[in-house]
XYZ file of C-alpha atoms in Angstrom:
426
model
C 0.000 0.000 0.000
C 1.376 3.450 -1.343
C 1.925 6.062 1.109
C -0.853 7.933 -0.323
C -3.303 5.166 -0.052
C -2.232 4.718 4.185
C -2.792 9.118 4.377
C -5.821 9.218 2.745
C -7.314 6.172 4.894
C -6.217 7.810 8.062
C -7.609 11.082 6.960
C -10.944 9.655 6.262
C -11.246 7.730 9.768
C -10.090 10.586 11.921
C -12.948 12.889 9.594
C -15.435 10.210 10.350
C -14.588 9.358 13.964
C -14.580 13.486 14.560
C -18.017 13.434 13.258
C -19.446 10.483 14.771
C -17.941 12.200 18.235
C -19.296 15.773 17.374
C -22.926 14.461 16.689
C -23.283 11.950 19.550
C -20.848 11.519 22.292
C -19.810 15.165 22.492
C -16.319 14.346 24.267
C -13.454 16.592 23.642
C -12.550 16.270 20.022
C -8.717 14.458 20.632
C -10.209 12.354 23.222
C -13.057 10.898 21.490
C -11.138 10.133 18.489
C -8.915 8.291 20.996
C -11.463 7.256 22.759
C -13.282 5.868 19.213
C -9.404 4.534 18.284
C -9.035 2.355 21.428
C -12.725 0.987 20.693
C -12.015 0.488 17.383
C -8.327 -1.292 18.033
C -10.070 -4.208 20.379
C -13.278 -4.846 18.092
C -10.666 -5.561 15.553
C -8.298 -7.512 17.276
C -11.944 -9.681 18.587
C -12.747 -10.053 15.097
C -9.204 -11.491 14.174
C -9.314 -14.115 17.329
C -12.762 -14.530 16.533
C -12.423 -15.744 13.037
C -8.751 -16.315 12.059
C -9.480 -16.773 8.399
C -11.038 -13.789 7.229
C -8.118 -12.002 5.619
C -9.927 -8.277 5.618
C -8.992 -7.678 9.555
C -5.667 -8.912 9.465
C -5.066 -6.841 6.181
C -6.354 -4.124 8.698
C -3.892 -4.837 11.713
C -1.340 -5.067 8.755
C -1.783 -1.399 7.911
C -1.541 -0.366 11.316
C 1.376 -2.371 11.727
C 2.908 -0.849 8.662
C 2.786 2.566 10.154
C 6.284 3.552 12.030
C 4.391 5.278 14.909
C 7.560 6.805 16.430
C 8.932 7.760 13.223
C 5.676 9.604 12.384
C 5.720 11.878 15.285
C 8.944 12.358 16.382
C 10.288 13.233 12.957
C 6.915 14.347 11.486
C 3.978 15.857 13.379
C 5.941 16.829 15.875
C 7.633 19.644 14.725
C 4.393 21.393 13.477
C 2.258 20.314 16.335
C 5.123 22.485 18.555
C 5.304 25.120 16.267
C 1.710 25.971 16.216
C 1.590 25.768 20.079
C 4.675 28.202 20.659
C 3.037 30.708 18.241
C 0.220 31.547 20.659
C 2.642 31.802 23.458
C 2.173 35.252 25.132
C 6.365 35.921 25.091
C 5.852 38.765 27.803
C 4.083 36.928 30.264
C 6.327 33.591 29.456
C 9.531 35.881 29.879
C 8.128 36.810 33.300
C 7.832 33.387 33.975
C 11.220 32.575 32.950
C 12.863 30.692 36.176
C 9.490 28.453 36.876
C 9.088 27.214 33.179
C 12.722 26.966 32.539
C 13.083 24.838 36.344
C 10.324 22.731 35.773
C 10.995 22.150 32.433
C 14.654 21.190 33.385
C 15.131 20.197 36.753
C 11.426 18.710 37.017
C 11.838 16.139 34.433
C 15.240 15.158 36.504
C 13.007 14.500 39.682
C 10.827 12.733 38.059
C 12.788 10.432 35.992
C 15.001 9.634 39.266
C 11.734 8.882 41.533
C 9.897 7.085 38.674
C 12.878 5.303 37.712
C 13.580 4.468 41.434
C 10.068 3.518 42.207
C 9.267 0.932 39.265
C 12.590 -0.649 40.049
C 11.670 -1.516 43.452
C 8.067 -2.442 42.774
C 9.218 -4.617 39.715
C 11.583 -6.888 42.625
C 8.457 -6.324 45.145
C 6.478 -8.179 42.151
C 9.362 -10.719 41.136
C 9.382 -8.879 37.493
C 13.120 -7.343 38.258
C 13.867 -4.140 35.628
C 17.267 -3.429 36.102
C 17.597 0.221 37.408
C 18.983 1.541 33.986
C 15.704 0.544 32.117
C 13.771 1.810 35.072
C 15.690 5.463 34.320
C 14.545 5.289 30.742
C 11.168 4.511 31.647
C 11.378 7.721 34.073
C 12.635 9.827 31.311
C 10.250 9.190 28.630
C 7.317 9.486 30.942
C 8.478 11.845 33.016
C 7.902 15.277 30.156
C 4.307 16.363 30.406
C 3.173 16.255 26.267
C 2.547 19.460 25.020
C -0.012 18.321 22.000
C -2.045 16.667 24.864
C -1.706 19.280 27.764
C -2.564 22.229 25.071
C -5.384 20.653 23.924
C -6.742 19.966 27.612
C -5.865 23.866 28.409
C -8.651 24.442 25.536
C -11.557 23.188 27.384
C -10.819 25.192 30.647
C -9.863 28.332 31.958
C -7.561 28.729 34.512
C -5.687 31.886 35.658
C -3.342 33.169 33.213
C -0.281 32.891 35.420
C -0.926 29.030 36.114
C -1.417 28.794 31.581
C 1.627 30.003 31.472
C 3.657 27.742 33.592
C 1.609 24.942 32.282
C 1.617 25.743 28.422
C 5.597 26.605 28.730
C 6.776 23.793 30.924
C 5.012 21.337 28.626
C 6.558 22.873 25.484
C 10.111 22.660 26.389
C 10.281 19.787 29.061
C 9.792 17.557 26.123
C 13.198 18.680 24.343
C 14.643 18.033 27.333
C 13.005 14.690 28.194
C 14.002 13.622 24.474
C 17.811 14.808 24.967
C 17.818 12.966 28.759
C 15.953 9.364 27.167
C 18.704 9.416 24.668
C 21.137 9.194 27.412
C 20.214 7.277 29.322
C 19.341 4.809 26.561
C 22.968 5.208 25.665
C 23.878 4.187 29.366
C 21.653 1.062 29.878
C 22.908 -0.541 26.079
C 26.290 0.742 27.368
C 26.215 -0.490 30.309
C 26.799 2.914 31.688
C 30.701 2.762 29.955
C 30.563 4.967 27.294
C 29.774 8.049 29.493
C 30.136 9.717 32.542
C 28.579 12.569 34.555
C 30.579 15.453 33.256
C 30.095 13.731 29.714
C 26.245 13.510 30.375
C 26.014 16.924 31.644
C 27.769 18.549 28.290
C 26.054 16.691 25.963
C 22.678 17.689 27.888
C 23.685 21.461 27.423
C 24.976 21.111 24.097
C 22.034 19.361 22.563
C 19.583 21.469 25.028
C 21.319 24.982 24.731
C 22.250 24.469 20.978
C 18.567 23.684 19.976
C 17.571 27.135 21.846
C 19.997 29.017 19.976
C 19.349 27.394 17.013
C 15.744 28.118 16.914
C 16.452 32.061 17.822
C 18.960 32.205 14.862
C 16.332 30.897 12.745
C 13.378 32.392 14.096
C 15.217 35.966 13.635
C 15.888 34.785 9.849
C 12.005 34.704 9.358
C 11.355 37.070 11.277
C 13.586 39.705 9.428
C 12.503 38.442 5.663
C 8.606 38.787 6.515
C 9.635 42.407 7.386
C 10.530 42.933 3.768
C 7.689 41.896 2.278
C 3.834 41.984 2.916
C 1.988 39.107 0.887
C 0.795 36.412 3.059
C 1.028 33.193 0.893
C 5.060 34.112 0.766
C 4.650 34.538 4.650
C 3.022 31.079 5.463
C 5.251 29.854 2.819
C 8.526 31.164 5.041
C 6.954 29.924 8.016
C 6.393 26.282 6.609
C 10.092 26.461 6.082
C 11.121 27.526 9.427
C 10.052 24.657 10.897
C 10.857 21.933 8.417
C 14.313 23.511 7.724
C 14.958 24.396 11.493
C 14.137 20.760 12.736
C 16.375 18.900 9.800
C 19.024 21.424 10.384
C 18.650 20.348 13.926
C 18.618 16.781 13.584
C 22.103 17.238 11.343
C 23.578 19.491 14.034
C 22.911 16.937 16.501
C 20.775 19.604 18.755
C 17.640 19.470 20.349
C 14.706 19.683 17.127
C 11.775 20.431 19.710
C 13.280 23.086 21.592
C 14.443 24.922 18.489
C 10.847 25.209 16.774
C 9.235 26.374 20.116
C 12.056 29.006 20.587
C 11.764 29.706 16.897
C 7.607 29.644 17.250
C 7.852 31.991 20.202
C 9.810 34.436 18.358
C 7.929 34.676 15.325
C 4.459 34.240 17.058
C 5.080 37.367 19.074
C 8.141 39.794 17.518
C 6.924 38.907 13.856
C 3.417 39.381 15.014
C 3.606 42.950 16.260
C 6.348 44.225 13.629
C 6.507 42.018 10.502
C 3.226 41.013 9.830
C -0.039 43.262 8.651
C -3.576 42.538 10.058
C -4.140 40.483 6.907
C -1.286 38.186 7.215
C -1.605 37.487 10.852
C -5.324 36.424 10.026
C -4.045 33.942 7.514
C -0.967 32.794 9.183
C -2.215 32.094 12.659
C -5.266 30.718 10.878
C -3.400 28.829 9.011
C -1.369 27.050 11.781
C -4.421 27.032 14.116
C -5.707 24.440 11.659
C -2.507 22.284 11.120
C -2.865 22.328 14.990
C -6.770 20.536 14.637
C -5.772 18.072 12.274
C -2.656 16.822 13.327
C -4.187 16.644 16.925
C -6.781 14.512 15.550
C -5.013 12.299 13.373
C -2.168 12.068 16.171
C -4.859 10.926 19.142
C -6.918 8.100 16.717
C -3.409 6.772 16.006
C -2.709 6.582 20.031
C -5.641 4.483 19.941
C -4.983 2.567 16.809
C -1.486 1.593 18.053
C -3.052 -1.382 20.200
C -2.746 -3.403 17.245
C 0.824 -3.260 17.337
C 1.352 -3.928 21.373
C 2.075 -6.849 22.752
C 0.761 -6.985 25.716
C 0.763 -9.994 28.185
C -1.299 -10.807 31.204
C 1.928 -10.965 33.328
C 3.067 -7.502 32.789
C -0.830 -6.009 34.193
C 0.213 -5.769 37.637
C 3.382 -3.950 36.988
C 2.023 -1.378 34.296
C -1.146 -0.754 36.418
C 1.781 0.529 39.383
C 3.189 2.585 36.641
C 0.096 4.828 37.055
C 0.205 5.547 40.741
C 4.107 5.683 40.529
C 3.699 8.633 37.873
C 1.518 10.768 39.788
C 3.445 10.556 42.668
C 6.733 11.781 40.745
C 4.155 14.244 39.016
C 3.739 15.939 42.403
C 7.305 15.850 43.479
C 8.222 17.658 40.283
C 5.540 20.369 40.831
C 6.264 20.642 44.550
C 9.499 21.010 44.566
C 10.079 23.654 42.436
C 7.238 25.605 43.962
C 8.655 25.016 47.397
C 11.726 26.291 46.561
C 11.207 29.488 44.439
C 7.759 30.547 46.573
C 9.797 33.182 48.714
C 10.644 35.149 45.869
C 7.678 34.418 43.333
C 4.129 34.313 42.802
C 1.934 31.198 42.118
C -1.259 31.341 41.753
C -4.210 29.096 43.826
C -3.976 25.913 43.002
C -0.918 25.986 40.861
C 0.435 22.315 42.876
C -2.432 20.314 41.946
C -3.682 21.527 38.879
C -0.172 21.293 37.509
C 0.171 17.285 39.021
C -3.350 16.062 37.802
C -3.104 18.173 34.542
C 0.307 16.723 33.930
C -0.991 14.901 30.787
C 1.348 12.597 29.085
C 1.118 11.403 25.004
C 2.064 10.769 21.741
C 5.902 11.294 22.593
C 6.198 9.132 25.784
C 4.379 6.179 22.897
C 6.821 7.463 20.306
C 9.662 7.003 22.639
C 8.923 3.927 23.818
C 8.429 2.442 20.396
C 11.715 3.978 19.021
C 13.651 1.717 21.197
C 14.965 -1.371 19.160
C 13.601 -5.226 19.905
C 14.582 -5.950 23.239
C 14.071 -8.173 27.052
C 12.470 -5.319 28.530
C 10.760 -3.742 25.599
C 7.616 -5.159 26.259
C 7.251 -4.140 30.130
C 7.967 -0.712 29.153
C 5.730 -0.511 25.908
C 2.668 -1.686 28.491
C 3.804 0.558 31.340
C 4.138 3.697 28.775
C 0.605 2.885 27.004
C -1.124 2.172 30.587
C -0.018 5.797 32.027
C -0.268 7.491 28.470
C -4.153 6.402 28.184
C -4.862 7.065 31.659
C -3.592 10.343 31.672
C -5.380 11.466 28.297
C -8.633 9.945 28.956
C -8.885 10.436 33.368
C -6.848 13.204 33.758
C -7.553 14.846 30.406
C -11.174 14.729 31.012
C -11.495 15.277 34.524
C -9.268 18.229 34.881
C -11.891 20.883 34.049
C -14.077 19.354 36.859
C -10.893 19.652 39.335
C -10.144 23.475 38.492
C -13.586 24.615 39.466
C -13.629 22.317 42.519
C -10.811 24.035 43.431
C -12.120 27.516 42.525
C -9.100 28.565 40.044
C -11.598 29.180 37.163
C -10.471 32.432 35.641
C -13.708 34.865 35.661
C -14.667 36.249 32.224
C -14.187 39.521 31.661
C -17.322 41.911 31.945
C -18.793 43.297 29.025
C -18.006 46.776 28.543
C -20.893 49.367 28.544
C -21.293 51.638 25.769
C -21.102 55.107 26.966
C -24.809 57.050 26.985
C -24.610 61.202 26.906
């Protein structure tokens, strides 16, 4: 089957799923398509044990098979999913937010990859399924970065006050350059057995790849930035922008940098600098139009394909006990990574009501922590991660996801709407 032929039958599922959701259950769009994806994935894989020798569902499992997941997102989607979420990044209130996003983004994911990591491996000797502590690490890293496509599409269907958006919108879109750099390592270290590099060698290449995405994406975001100051003809506009990210992610991948945090750096830049100088009124309608709806559609067909990728799991009844402790284990490094960080820089700053549990329980994870998990080559403890990954991945989408709007007013944090203003009467 062509390439064509697999895009053109996941485009016409996710349009039909969206509808079928939009006309009678009514859930969030991204959740009901995975929702509708998960459904979908066990009626077929019923029908396949059910009769083994009709050809047309395992010609279905087949195509799903055929799909590299990882590859799809990670050096696909994922670029324009982050592009389009840095663009409506408010740069003056992220700016003022600098230290929390930048602490949690960096020092957050290290808490919780070393308590997740920690806790799994002693739960997996509690339940006689030993994961050596390495591949417990790995597990912590790839789980541990909140997913910005999910956490930005949950932020849609509440609102919260603007100071808690912005440490949740901006730790989401940069921990997960940072929890890509710190999987690789550690990767590196468990097939290495921990040989081929040392702390001051994992602490360069963590600020080399981190620090040389950033700069990266502000060299090329200023590039844009200063050519759609020339010029004022919007197709040429969306058409620079469209490069920006596809040029600024293979550049990074050749420089050996971090890809995701040099489109959100280059996304914040041109979503707020090119906004107020380079662009007119006409071409900021287009352009953020424009990437508003890459943003819908790649959301959509990224979230069926979370559900779709049962097919390809392999999951066994043994490994239930373990990835159903993975859940648990996750929140509770979720709210060390919050707290901590809060803790610490609350004498000097200002968080807003609520900003500890809101920031735990809407600590959605995604598409990456799949992609991740899936990247990593045919091996003994493949399978216990792939389950533990998927377990927490789903449960975070579809309990947290959907249940975070009820938590935030429970907790009061709503953020009021702003009164209408009345028109002046002589």
């Amino acid at each position: 089957m062509s390439l064509f032929d697999v895009i053109a039958i996941l485009l016409t599922l996710t349009a039909l799923f969206a509808w079928i959701n939009d006309i009678s259950i009514r859930l969030p769009n991204t959740i009901g398509l995975l929702l509708m994806g998960l459904i979908a994935s066990f009626v077929i894989i019923g029908l396949e044990l059910a009769f083994p020798d009709t050809a047309i569902f395992h010609r279905i499992s087949d195509l799903v098979r055929g799909i590299d997941f990882s590859e799809a997102l990670l050096d696909g989607m994922l670029a324009f999913l982050l592009f389009a979420g840095a663009l409506h990044v408010d740069f003056g209130r992220l700016r003022n937010r600098a230290w929390i996003v930048g602490t949690m983004a960096t020092v957050g994911v290290a808490i919780s990859t070393l308590v997740v990591g920690s806790c799994l491996w002693w739960v997996s000797n509690l339940l006689a399924m030993p994961l050596p502590l390495a591949w417990a690490l790995v597990f912590g890293a790839l789980i541990s970065p909140t997913d910005p496509v999910a956490v930005l599409s949950a932020l849609k269907a509440v609102q919260i006050d603007e100071t808690l958006e912005t440490d949740m919108a901006g730790e989401s879109l940069f921990n997960d350059g940072v929890g890509v750099v710190l999987f690789t390592m550690l990767v590196a270290a468990a097939t290495s057995g921990g040989k081929d590099i040392g702390a001051a060698g994992f602490a360069e290449l963590f600020f080399v790849e981190a620090g040389g995405g950033g700069l990266l994406g502000l060299l090329a975001g200023y590039l844009a930035y200063r050519a759609m100051r020339l010029i004022d003809d919007y197709p040429v506009e969306v058409l620079i922008s469209l490069a920006l990210v596809t040029g600024t992610y293979a550049a990074a991948s050749a420089l050996h940098v971090s890809g995701p945090i040099a489109v959100v750096v280059a996304g914040v830049l041109v979503g707020n600098r090119g906004a107020e100088v380079a662009m007119s009124e006409t071409t900021r309608r287009y352009l953020f139009g424009f990437w508003t709806l890459i943003d819908e559609m790649l959301n959509s067909v990224l979230f069926l394909l979370i559900g779709l990728e049962v097919l390809v799991l392999q999951f066994e009844a043994a490994l239930v006990p373990l990835a159903a402790a993975a859940v648990p284990i996750v929140l509770f490094a979720r709210l060390c990574a919050v707290s901590i960080p809060v803790f610490a820089l609350g004498a000097r700053t200002r968080f807003a009501a609520g900003t500890i549990p809101v920031l735990t329980w809407g600590g959605v994870r995604g598409g990456i922590s799949v992609a991740l998990v899936l990247s990593l080559g045919t091996g003994e403890f493949k399978p216990v991660l792939t389950a533990a990954t998927y377990t927490v991945a789903v449960f975070t989408i579809l309990v947290q996801g959907l249940s975070l709007g009820w938590l935030v007013r429970w907790l009061g944090v709503c953020r009021q709407p702003e009164a209408p203003v009345e028109p002046v009467r002589n």
